PDB file of C-alpha atoms in Angstrom:
ATOM      1  CA  UNK A 966       1.611   6.261 160.624  1.00  0.00           C
ATOM      2  CA  UNK A 967       2.275   6.816 164.312  1.00  0.00           C
ATOM      3  CA  UNK A 968       1.833   3.841 166.518  1.00  0.00           C
ATOM      4  CA  UNK A 969       1.614   4.487 170.399  1.00  0.00           C
ATOM      5  CA  UNK A 970       1.371   1.612 172.686  1.00  0.00           C
ATOM      6  CA  UNK A 971       1.548   0.763 176.550  1.00  0.00           C
ATOM      7  CA  UNK A 972       0.237   4.303 177.699  1.00  0.00           C
ATOM      8  CA  UNK A 973      -0.684   4.124 181.240  1.00  0.00           C
ATOM      9  CA  UNK A 974      -1.510   7.004 183.797  1.00  0.00           C
ATOM     10  CA  UNK A 975       2.000   7.713 184.828  1.00  0.00           C
ATOM     11  CA  UNK A 976       3.362  11.115 185.150  1.00  0.00           C
ATOM     12  CA  UNK A 977       4.786  13.001 182.258  1.00  0.00           C
ATOM     13  CA  UNK A 978       8.304  13.369 183.890  1.00  0.00           C
ATOM     14  CA  UNK A 979       8.463   9.654 184.437  1.00  0.00           C
ATOM     15  CA  UNK A 980       8.158   7.384 187.383  1.00  0.00           C
ATOM     16  CA  UNK A 981       6.198   4.443 188.422  1.00  0.00           C
ATOM     17  CA  UNK A 982       3.342   6.184 190.441  1.00  0.00           C
ATOM     18  CA  UNK A 983      -0.229   6.106 188.881  1.00  0.00           C
ATOM     19  CA  UNK A 984      -1.890   9.664 188.372  1.00  0.00           C
ATOM     20  CA  UNK A 985      -5.417   9.732 189.341  1.00  0.00           C
ATOM     21  CA  UNK A 986      -7.715   7.795 191.700  1.00  0.00           C
ATOM     22  CA  UNK A 987     -10.482   6.668 189.331  1.00  0.00           C
ATOM     23  CA  UNK A 988     -11.136   5.576 185.692  1.00  0.00           C
ATOM     24  CA  UNK A 989     -11.875   9.205 184.745  1.00  0.00           C
ATOM     25  CA  UNK A 990      -8.713  10.650 186.166  1.00  0.00           C
ATOM     26  CA  UNK A 991      -6.441   7.812 185.008  1.00  0.00           C
ATOM     27  CA  UNK A 992      -7.807   7.673 181.438  1.00  0.00           C
ATOM     28  CA  UNK A 993      -7.632  11.476 181.277  1.00  0.00           C
ATOM     29  CA  UNK A 994      -3.867  11.228 182.189  1.00  0.00           C
ATOM     30  CA  UNK A 995      -3.498   8.629 179.529  1.00  0.00           C
ATOM     31  CA  UNK A 996      -5.226  10.787 176.796  1.00  0.00           C
ATOM     32  CA  UNK A 997      -2.893  13.645 177.982  1.00  0.00           C
ATOM     33  CA  UNK A 998       0.258  11.447 177.319  1.00  0.00           C
ATOM     34  CA  UNK A 999      -1.082  10.424 173.998  1.00  0.00           C
ATOM     35  CA  UNK A1000      -1.748  14.052 173.151  1.00  0.00           C
ATOM     36  CA  UNK A1001       1.592  15.101 173.950  1.00  0.00           C
ATOM     37  CA  UNK A1002       3.146  12.313 171.906  1.00  0.00           C
ATOM     38  CA  UNK A1003       0.977  13.028 168.831  1.00  0.00           C
ATOM     39  CA  UNK A1004       1.884  16.843 169.100  1.00  0.00           C
ATOM     40  CA  UNK A1005       5.658  16.141 169.384  1.00  0.00           C
ATOM     41  CA  UNK A1006       5.241  14.149 166.057  1.00  0.00           C
ATOM     42  CA  UNK A1007       3.512  17.186 164.395  1.00  0.00           C
ATOM     43  CA  UNK A1008      -0.060  16.002 164.661  1.00  0.00           C
ATOM     44  CA  UNK A1009      -3.232  16.392 166.888  1.00  0.00           C
ATOM     45  CA  UNK A1010      -5.611  14.027 168.634  1.00  0.00           C
ATOM     46  CA  UNK A1011      -7.883  14.408 165.358  1.00  0.00           C
ATOM     47  CA  UNK A1012      -5.108  12.393 163.430  1.00  0.00           C
ATOM     48  CA  UNK A1013      -5.993   9.360 165.682  1.00  0.00           C
ATOM     49  CA  UNK A1014      -7.709   6.647 163.469  1.00  0.00           C
ATOM     50  CA  UNK A1015      -7.768   3.649 165.918  1.00  0.00           C
ATOM     51  CA  UNK A1016      -7.637   3.079 169.607  1.00  0.00           C
ATOM     52  CA  UNK A1017      -7.798   0.080 171.787  1.00  0.00           C
ATOM     53  CA  UNK A1018      -8.642   0.769 175.595  1.00  0.00           C
ATOM     54  CA  UNK A1019      -7.992  -1.823 178.287  1.00  0.00           C
ATOM     55  CA  UNK A1020      -9.805  -1.217 181.439  1.00  0.00           C
ATOM     56  CA  UNK A1021      -9.890  -3.242 184.609  1.00  0.00           C
ATOM     57  CA  UNK A1022     -13.723  -2.972 185.192  1.00  0.00           C
ATOM     58  CA  UNK A1023     -15.603  -2.581 181.884  1.00  0.00           C
ATOM     59  CA  UNK A1024     -18.727  -1.628 183.936  1.00  0.00           C
ATOM     60  CA  UNK A1025     -17.022   1.825 184.387  1.00  0.00           C
ATOM     61  CA  UNK A1026     -16.488   2.542 180.683  1.00  0.00           C
ATOM     62  CA  UNK A1027     -18.787   5.598 181.056  1.00  0.00           C
ATOM     63  CA  UNK A1028     -15.975   7.200 182.885  1.00  0.00           C
ATOM     64  CA  UNK A1029     -13.474   6.354 180.165  1.00  0.00           C
ATOM     65  CA  UNK A1030     -15.795   7.778 177.431  1.00  0.00           C
ATOM     66  CA  UNK A1031     -16.260  11.141 179.480  1.00  0.00           C
ATOM     67  CA  UNK A1032     -12.487  11.702 179.527  1.00  0.00           C
ATOM     68  CA  UNK A1033     -12.217  10.899 175.810  1.00  0.00           C
ATOM     69  CA  UNK A1034     -14.917  13.383 174.900  1.00  0.00           C
ATOM     70  CA  UNK A1035     -12.502  16.108 176.389  1.00  0.00           C
ATOM     71  CA  UNK A1036      -9.837  15.372 173.774  1.00  0.00           C
ATOM     72  CA  UNK A1037     -11.645  15.174 170.468  1.00  0.00           C
ATOM     73  CA  UNK A1038     -13.266  17.873 168.423  1.00  0.00           C
ATOM     74  CA  UNK A1039     -14.828  15.686 165.715  1.00  0.00           C
ATOM     75  CA  UNK A1040     -15.598  12.100 165.334  1.00  0.00           C
ATOM     76  CA  UNK A1041     -13.958   9.692 167.590  1.00  0.00           C
ATOM     77  CA  UNK A1042     -11.543   7.261 166.021  1.00  0.00           C
ATOM     78  CA  UNK A1043     -12.433   3.621 165.700  1.00  0.00           C
ATOM     79  CA  UNK A1044     -12.306   2.333 169.158  1.00  0.00           C
ATOM     80  CA  UNK A1045     -12.739  -0.741 171.197  1.00  0.00           C
ATOM     81  CA  UNK A1046     -12.707  -1.294 174.868  1.00  0.00           C
ATOM     82  CA  UNK A1047     -11.517  -4.507 176.370  1.00  0.00           C
ATOM     83  CA  UNK A1048     -11.461  -5.822 179.936  1.00  0.00           C
ATOM     84  CA  UNK A1049      -7.951  -6.435 181.340  1.00  0.00           C
ATOM     85  CA  UNK A1050      -7.986  -9.051 184.085  1.00  0.00           C
ATOM     86  CA  UNK A1051      -4.711  -7.835 185.492  1.00  0.00           C
ATOM     87  CA  UNK A1052      -4.057  -4.014 186.069  1.00  0.00           C
ATOM     88  CA  UNK A1053      -0.761  -2.916 184.533  1.00  0.00           C
ATOM     89  CA  UNK A1054       0.227  -1.715 188.171  1.00  0.00           C
ATOM     90  CA  UNK A1055      -1.200  -1.874 191.639  1.00  0.00           C
ATOM     91  CA  UNK A1056      -3.638   1.024 191.986  1.00  0.00           C
ATOM     92  CA  UNK A1057      -4.438   1.228 188.208  1.00  0.00           C
ATOM     93  CA  UNK A1058      -8.064   1.042 187.386  1.00  0.00           C
ATOM     94  CA  UNK A1059      -8.035   3.033 184.091  1.00  0.00           C
ATOM     95  CA  UNK A1060      -5.914   0.354 182.391  1.00  0.00           C
ATOM     96  CA  UNK A1061      -3.893   1.216 179.311  1.00  0.00           C
ATOM     97  CA  UNK A1062      -4.121   2.297 175.670  1.00  0.00           C
ATOM     98  CA  UNK A1063      -2.663   1.681 172.366  1.00  0.00           C
ATOM     99  CA  UNK A1064      -3.472   4.148 169.479  1.00  0.00           C
ATOM    100  CA  UNK A1065      -2.627   4.552 165.782  1.00  0.00           C
ATOM    101  CA  UNK A1066      -2.540   8.009 164.267  1.00  0.00           C
ATOM    102  CA  UNK A1067      -2.330   8.846 160.478  1.00  0.00           C
ATOM    103  CA  UNK A1068      -0.043  11.975 160.115  1.00  0.00           C
ATOM    104  CA  UNK A1069      -0.646  12.325 156.339  1.00  0.00           C
ATOM    105  CA  UNK A1070       2.931  11.599 155.408  1.00  0.00           C
ATOM    106  CA  UNK A1071       5.054   8.643 154.447  1.00  0.00           C
TER     107      UNK A1071
END
């Protein structure tokens, strides 16, 4: 099992700036970060079995789902979206994510 938490739309190289100006761009950056972490552990996005997505404005969840479709080839993992009343950082509208991946080994 691989537990990934606290992923926000920050640059891959580090830093505190938020990448992207809207929910779509920011969640796409978050999915890209998760994809890199899973690949480094020897898996793919298809190994994700659970994800929790925290967004600032739940009304814009269609943009989150649009970015999610770009990263999965089969069924989506079990997912839930929650409204976060406080952004993780000023300028963040995409919120943050935590995921669980099953990599098929103990």
